[in-house]
Short mmCIF file of C-alpha atoms and ligand atoms in Angstrom, two decimals:
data_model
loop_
_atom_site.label_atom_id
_atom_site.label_comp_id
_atom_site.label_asym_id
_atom_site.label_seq_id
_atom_site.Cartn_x
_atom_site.Cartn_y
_atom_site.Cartn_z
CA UNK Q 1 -10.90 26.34 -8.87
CA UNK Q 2 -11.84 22.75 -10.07
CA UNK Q 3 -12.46 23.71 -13.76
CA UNK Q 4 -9.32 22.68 -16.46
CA UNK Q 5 -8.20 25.35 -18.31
CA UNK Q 6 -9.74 26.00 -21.74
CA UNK Q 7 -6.13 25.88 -23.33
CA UNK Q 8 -5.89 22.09 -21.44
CA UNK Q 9 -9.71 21.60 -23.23
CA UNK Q 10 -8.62 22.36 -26.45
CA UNK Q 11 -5.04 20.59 -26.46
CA UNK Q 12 -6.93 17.00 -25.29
CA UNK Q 13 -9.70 17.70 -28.03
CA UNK Q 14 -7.12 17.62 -30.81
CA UNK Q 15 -5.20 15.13 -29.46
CA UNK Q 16 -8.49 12.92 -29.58
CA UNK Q 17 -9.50 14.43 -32.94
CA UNK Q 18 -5.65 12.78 -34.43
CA UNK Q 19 -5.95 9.65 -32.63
CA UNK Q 20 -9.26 9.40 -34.01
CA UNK Q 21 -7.78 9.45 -38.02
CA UNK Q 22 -4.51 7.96 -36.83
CA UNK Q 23 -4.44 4.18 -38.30
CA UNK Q 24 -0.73 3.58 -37.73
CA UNK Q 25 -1.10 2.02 -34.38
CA UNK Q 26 -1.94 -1.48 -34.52
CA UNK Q 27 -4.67 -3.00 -33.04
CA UNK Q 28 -5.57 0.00 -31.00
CA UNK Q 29 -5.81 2.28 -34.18
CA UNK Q 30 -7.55 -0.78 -36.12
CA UNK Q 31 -10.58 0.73 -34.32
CA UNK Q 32 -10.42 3.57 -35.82
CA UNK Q 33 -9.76 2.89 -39.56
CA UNK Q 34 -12.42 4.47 -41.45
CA UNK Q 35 -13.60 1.19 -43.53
CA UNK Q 36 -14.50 -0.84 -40.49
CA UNK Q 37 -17.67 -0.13 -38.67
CA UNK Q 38 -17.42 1.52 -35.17
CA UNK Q 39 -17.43 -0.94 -32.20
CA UNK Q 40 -18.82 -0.75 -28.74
CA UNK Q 41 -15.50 -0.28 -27.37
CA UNK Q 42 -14.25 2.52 -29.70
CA UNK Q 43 -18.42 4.13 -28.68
CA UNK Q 44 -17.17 4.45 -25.12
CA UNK Q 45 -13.28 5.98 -25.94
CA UNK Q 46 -14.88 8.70 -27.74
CA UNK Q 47 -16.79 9.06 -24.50
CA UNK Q 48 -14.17 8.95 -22.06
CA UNK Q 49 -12.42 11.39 -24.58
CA UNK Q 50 -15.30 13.86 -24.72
CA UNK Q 51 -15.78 13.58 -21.04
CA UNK Q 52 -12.01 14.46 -20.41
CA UNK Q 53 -11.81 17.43 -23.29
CA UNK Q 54 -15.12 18.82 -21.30
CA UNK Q 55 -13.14 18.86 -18.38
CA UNK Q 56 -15.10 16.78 -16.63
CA UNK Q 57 -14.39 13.32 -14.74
CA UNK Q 58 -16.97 10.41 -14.37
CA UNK Q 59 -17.46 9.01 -10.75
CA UNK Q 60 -17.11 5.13 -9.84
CA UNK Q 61 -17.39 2.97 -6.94
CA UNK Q 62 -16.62 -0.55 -6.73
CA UNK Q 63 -19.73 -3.45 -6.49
CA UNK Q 64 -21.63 -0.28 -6.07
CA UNK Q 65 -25.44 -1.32 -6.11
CA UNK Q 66 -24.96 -5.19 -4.81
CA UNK Q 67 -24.01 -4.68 -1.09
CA UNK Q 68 -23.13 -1.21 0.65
CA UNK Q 69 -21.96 -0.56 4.55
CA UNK Q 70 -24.98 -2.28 6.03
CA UNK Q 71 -26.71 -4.08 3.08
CA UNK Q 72 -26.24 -6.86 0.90
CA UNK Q 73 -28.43 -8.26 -2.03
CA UNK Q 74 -31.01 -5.75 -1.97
CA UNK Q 75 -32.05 -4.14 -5.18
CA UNK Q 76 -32.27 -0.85 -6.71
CA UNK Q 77 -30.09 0.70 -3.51
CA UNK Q 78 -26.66 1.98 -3.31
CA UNK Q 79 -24.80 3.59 -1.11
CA UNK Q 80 -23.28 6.51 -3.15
CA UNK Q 81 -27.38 6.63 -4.63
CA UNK Q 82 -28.37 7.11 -0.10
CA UNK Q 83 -25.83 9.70 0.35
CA UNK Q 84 -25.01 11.28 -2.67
CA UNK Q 85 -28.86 11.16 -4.89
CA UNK Q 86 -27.41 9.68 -7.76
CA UNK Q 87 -25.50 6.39 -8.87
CA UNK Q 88 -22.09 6.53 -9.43
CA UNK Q 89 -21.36 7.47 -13.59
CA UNK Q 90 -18.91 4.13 -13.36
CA UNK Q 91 -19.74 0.57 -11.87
CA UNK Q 92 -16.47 -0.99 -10.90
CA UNK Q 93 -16.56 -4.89 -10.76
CA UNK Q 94 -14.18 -8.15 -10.65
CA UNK Q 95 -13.71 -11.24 -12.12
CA UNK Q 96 -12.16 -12.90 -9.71
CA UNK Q 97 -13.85 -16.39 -9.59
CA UNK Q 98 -14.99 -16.50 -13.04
CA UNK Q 99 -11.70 -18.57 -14.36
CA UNK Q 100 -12.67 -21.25 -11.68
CA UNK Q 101 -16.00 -21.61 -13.15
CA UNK Q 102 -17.64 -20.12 -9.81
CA UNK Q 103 -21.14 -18.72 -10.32
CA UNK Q 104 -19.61 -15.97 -7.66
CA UNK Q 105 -17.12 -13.86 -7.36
CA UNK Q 106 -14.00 -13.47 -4.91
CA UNK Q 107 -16.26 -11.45 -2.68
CA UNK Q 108 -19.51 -13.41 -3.30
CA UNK Q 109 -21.09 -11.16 -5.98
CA UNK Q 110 -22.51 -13.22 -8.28
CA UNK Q 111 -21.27 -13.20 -12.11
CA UNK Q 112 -25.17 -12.74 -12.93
CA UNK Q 113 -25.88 -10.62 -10.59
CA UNK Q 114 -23.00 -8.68 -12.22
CA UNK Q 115 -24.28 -8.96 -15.96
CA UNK Q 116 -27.59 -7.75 -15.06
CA UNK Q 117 -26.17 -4.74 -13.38
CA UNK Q 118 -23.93 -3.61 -16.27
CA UNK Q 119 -27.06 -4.11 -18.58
CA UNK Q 120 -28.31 -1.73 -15.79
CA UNK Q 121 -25.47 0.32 -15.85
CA UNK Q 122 -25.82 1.16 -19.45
CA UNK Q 123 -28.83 1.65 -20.10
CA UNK Q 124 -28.75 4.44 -17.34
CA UNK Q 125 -26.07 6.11 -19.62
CA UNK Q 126 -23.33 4.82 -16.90
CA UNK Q 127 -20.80 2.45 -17.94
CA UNK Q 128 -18.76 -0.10 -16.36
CA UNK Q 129 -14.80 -1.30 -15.65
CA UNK Q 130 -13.49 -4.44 -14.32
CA UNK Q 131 -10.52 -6.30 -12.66
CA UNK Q 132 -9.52 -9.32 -12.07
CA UNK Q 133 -8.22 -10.85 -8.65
CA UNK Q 134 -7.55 -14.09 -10.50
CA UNK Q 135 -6.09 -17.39 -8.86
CA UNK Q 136 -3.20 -18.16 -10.19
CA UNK Q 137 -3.32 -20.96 -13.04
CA UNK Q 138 0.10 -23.39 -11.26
CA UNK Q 139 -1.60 -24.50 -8.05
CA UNK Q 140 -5.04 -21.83 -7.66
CA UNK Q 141 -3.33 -19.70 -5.04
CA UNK Q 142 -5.16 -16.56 -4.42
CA UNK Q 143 -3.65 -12.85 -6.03
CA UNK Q 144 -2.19 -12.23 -3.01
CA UNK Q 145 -0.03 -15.67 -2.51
CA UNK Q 146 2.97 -14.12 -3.92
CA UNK Q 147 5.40 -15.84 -2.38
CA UNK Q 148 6.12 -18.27 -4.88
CA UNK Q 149 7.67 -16.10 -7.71
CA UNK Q 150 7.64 -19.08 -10.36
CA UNK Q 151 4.33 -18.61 -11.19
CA UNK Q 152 4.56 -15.82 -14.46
CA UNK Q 153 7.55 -17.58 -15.60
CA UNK Q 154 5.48 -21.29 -16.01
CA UNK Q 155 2.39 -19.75 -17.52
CA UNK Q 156 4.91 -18.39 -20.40
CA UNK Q 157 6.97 -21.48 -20.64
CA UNK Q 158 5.49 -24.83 -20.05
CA UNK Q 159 2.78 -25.42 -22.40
CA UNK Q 160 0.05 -27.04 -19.56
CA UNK Q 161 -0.03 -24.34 -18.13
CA UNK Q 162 -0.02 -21.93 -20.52
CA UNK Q 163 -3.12 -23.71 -22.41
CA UNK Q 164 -4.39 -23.43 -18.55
CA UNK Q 165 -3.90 -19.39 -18.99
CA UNK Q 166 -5.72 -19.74 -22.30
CA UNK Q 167 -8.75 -21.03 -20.93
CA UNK Q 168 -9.02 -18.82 -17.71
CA UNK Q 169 -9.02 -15.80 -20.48
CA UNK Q 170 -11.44 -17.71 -22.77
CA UNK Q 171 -13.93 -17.93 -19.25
CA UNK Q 172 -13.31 -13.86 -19.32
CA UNK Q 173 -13.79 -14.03 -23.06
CA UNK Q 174 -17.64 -15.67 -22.94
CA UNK Q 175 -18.13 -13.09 -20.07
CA UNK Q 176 -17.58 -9.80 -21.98
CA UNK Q 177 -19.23 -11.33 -25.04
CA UNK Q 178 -22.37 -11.97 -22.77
CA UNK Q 179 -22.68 -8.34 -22.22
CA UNK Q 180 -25.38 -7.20 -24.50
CA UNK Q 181 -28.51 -4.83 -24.02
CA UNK Q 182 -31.73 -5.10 -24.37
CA UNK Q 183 -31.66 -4.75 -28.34
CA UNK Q 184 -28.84 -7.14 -28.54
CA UNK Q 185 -26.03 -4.80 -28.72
CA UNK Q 186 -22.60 -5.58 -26.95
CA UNK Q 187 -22.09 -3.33 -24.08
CA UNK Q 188 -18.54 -2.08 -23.98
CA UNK Q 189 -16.82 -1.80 -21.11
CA UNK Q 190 -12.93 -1.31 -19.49
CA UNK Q 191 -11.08 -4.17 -18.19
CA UNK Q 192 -7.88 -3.59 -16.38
CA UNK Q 193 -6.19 -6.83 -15.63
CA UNK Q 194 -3.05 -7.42 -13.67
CA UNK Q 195 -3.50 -4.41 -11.95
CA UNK Q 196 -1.04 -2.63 -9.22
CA UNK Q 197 2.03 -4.63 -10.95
CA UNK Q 198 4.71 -1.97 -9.16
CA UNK Q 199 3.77 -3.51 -6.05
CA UNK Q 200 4.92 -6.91 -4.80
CA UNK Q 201 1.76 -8.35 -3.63
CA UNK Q 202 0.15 -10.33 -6.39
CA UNK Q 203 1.69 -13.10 -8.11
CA UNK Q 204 1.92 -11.02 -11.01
CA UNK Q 205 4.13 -8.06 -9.10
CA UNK Q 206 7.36 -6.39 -10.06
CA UNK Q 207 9.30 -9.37 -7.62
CA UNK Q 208 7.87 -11.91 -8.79
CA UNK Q 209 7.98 -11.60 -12.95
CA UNK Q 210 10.07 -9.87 -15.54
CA UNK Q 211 9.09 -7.37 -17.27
CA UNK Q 212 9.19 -9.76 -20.16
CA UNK Q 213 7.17 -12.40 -18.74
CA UNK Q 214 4.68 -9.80 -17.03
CA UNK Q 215 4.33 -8.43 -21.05
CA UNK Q 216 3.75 -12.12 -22.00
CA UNK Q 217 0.37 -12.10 -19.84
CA UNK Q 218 -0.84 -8.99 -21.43
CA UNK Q 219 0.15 -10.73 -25.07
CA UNK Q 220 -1.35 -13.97 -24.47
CA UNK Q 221 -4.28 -12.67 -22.68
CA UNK Q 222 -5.35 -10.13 -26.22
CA UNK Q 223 -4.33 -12.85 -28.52
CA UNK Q 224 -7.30 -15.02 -26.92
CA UNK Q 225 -9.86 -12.62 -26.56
CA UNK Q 226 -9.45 -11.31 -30.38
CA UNK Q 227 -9.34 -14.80 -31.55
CA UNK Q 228 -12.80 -15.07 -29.21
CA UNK Q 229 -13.71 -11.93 -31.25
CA UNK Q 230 -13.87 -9.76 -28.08
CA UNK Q 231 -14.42 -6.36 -29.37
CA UNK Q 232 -16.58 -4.22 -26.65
CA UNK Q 233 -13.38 -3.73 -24.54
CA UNK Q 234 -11.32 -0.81 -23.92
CA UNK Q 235 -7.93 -2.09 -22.05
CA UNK Q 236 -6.48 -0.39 -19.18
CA UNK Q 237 -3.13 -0.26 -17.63
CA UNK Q 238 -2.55 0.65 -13.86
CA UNK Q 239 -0.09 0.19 -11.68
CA UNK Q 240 0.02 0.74 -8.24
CA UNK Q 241 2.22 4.41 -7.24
CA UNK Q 242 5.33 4.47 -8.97
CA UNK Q 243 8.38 6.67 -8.51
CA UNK Q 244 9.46 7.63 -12.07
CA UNK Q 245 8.25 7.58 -15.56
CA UNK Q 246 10.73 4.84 -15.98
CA UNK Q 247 9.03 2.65 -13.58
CA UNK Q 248 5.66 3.62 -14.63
CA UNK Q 249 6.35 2.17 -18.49
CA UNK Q 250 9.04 -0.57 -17.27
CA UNK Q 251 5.73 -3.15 -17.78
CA UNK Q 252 3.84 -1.28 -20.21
CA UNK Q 253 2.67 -3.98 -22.74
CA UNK Q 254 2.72 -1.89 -25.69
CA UNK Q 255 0.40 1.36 -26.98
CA UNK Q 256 -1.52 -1.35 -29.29
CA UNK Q 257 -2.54 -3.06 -26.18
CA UNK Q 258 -3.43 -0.18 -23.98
CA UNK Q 259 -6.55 2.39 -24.56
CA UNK Q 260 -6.14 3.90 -20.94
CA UNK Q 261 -3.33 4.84 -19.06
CA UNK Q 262 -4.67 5.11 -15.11
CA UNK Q 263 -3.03 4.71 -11.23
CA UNK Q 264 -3.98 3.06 -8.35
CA UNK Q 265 -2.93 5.32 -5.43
CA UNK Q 266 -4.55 5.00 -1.84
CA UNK Q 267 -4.42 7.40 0.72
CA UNK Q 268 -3.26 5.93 4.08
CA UNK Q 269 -3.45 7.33 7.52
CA UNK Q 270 -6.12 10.45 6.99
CA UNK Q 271 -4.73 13.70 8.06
CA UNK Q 272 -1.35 12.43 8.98
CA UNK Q 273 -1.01 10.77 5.60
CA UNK Q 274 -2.21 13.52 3.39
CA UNK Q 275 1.00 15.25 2.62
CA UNK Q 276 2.44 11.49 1.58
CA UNK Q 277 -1.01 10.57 -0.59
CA UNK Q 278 -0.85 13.90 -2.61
CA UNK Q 279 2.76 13.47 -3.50
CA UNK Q 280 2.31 9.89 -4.39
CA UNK Q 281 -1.33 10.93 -6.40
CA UNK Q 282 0.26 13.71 -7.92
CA UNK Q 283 3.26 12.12 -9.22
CA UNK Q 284 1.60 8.91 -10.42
CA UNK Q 285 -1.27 10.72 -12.09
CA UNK Q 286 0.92 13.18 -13.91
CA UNK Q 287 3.73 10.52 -15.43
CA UNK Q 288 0.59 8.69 -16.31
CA UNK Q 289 -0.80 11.99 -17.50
CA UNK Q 290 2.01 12.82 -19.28
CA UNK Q 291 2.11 9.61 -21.18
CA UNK Q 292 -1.23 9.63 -22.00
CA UNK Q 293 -0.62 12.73 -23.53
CA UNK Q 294 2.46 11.76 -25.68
CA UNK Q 295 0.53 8.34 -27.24
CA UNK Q 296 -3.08 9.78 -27.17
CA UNK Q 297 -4.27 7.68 -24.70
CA UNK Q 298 -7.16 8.16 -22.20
CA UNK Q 299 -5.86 9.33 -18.86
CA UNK Q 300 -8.28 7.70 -15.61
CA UNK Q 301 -7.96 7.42 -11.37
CA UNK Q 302 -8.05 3.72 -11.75
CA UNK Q 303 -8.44 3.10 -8.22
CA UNK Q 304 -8.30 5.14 -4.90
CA UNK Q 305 -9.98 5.99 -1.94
CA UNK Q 306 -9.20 6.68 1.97
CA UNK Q 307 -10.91 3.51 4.26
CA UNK Q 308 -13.13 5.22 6.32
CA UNK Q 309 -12.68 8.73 5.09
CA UNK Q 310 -11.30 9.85 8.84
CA UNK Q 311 -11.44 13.34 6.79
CA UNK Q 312 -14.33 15.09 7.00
CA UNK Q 313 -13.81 17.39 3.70
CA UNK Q 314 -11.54 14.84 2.07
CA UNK Q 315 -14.01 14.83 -1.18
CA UNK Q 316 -13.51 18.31 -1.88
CA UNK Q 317 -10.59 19.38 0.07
CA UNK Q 318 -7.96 16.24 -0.90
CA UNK Q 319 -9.76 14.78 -3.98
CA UNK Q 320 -11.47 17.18 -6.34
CA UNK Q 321 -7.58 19.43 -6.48
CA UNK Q 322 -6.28 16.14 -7.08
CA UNK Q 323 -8.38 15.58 -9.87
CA UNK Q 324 -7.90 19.01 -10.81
CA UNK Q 325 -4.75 19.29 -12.49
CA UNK Q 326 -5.24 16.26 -14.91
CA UNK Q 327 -7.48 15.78 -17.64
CA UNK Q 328 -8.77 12.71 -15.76
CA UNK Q 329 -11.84 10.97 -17.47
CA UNK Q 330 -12.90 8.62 -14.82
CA UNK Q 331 -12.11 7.73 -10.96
CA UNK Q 332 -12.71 4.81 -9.37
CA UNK Q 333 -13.10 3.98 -5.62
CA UNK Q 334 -12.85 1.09 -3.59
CA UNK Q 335 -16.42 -1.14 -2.14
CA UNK Q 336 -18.15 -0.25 1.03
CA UNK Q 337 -17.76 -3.88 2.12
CA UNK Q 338 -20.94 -5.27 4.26
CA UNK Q 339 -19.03 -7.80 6.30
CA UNK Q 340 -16.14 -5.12 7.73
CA UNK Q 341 -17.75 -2.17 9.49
CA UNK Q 342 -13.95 -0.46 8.75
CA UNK Q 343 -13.69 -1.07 5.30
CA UNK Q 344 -15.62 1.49 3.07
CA UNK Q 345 -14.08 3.93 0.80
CA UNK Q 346 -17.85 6.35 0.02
CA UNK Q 347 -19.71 7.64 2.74
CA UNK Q 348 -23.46 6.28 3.76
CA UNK Q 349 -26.27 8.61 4.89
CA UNK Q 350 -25.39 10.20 7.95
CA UNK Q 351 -21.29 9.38 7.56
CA UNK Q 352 -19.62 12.40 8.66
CA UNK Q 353 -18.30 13.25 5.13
CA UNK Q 354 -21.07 12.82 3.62
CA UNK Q 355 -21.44 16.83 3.30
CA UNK Q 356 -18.21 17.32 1.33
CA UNK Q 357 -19.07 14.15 -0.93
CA UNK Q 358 -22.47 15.70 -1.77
CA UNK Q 359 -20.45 19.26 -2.58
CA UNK Q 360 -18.36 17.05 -4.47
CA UNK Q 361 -21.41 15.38 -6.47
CA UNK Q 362 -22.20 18.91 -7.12
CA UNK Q 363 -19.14 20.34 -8.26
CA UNK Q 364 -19.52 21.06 -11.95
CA UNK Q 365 -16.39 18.92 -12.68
CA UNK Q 366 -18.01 15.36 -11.31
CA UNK Q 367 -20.31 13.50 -13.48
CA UNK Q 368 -22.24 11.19 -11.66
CA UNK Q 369 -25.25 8.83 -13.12
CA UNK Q 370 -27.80 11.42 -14.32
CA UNK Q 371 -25.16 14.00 -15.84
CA UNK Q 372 -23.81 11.24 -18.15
CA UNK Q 373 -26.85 11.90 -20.83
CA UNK Q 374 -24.56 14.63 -22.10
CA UNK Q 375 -21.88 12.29 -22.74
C1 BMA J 401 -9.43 -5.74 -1.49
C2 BMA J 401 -10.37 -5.86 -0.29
C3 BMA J 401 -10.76 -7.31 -0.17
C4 BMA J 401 -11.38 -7.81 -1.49
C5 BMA J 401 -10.44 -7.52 -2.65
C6 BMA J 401 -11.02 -7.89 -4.00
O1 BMA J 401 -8.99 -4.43 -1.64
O2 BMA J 401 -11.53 -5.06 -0.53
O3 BMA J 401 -11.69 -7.45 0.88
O4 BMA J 401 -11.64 -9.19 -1.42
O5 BMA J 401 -10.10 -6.16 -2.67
O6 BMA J 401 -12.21 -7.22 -4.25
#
């Protein structure tokens, strides 16, 4: 019921065979111009483009092996690992912190802590995507202090603080280019800044920036990190749920700044919420879908989840049909905090849905740690 048509299989494998010779694209397409070598970050969009032609979809979970439900610090454990037997195929982390200088994140993970798990990560044949729930560069107010709606508008036009903006990438910038294996190689990963833009509640929302000035942090942000010679990063674009394909691209930076097009959609309110989530999930995903389609584009779940899964069966029974009618490549979703017994998005050993997440582990769709050697 789960598996994508072979028809769908086909279709996404020649879309990624043309965007792999098509060179009239930019910066995006650079990558793929035959007389330049291969980087990390084109490596891991011919995975996510394998994954999603197989018809397959790679599992994440955000801060996955650093703290879980009742843990924190401990190593080698996980939650998803407890319940499920396996890590998570994707490691979901942020980078909130990193342009204060912290040596921790917004939720206390620390940034080395963080490196050593990605070299982790990788070498386990997983691979890794990141936000950032940055302060804003004006006066350090958090994401969420969106009440000031000046804030997108300085960073483009008063030289301060723009430099300011320049040097909170540059902190991102020595970050990603610290990401290296064990032989030396850059590790690539996704990065998926200003994030959930349809929404209002970071400084960077739809009320509180133009489209022009929220396309200004996108242009700024690539024009430091290639002049910093960042090249292990694949760039995703998510917004929050959106209503029409017109809202969905109103922000969009620009198909040379974009390798995957994705959707943050939460389900709210368990079984009296369902009907609401799967029209919001369904429409999101498919104009993002749809889109990805048209520019040859990776399509990905960028973030979901239900707190506290009140559903027993919601892996397979809301999820997996979800993920089912799009050739989704990846999922993410949301930590299993240790601090708020309420707020966890997978279930620990001996939740009550921890049955349907293991039949969803098992479903020949998921790809989960271990099933990422094929990839
Ligand atoms: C939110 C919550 C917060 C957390 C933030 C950034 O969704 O999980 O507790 O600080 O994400 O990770």
């Amino acid at each position: 019921m789960n598996i994508r048509t072979l028809a769908q299989a086909i279709l996404i494998s020649a879309l990624s065979a043309a965007s792999m010779s098509c060179n009239g694209n930019g910066k995006a397409a650079a990558a793929n111009d035959a007389s330049k070598p291969l980087t990390a970050a084109d490596m891991l969009r011919a995975r996510l483009d394998s994954i999603a032609a197989a018809g397959k979809v790679a599992f994440g979970h955000h801060d996955d092996p650093v703290y879980g439900h009742t843990w924190c610090g401990d190593e080698n454990r996980s939650d998803v690992l407890e319940s499920s037997g396996d890590y998570p195929a994707v490691m979901d982390w942020d980078l909130g912190g990193l342009e204060l200088n912290d040596t921790v994140n917004l939720d206390k993970v620390s940034f080395n802590r963080i490196r050593k798990e990605v070299v982790a990560q990788n070498a386990r044949g997983g691979f890794n995507t990141f936000s950032w729930h940055t302060r804003n560069p004006v006066n350090l107010g958090t994401s969420w202090e969106a009440g000031d709606t000046t804030i997108v508008s300085k960073i483009m036009n008063d030289p301060e603080i723009t430099q300011r903006y320049r040097d909170n990438v540059k902190a991102l910038a020595a970050f990603f280019n610290s990401l290296v294996d064990e032989s030396g190689n850059k590790i690539p990963v996704v990065f998926r800044p200003w994030h959930e833009h349809s929404g209002d509640w970071f400084w960077w929302g739809s009320r509180q920036c133009t489209p022009e000035q929220y396309k200004f942090l996108w242009h700024e942000m690539r024009k430091v990190m290639d002049a910093e010679g960042v090249d292990n990063v694949l760039w995703a674009y998510s917004p929050d749920r959106v209503r029409s394909v017109e809202q969905y691209m109103e922000r969009y930076p620009g198909d040379e700044y974009v390798d995957i097009l994705g959707s943050d959609v939460y389900h709210f309110n368990g079984q009296e919420g369902l009907e609401q989530y799967n029209t919001d999930a369904v429409r999101s995903l498919g104009i993002a879908a749809d889109e990805a389609q048209k520019r040859n584009k990776i399509l990905a779940f960028t973030e979901t989840g239900s707190e506290g899964i009140p559903m027993e069966s919601w892996w397979t029974d809301v999820l997996l049909p979800i993920l089912g009618r799009y050739p989704v490549s990846y999922i993410v979703v949301w930590r299993n905090a240790h601090d708020n017994p309420r707020h966890y998005y997978v279930p620990f050993k001996g939740h009550p849905a921890e049955a349907s997440f293991v039949e969803f582990r098992n479903n020949e769709s998921t790809l989960f740690a271990k099933d990422m050697k094929q990839f």
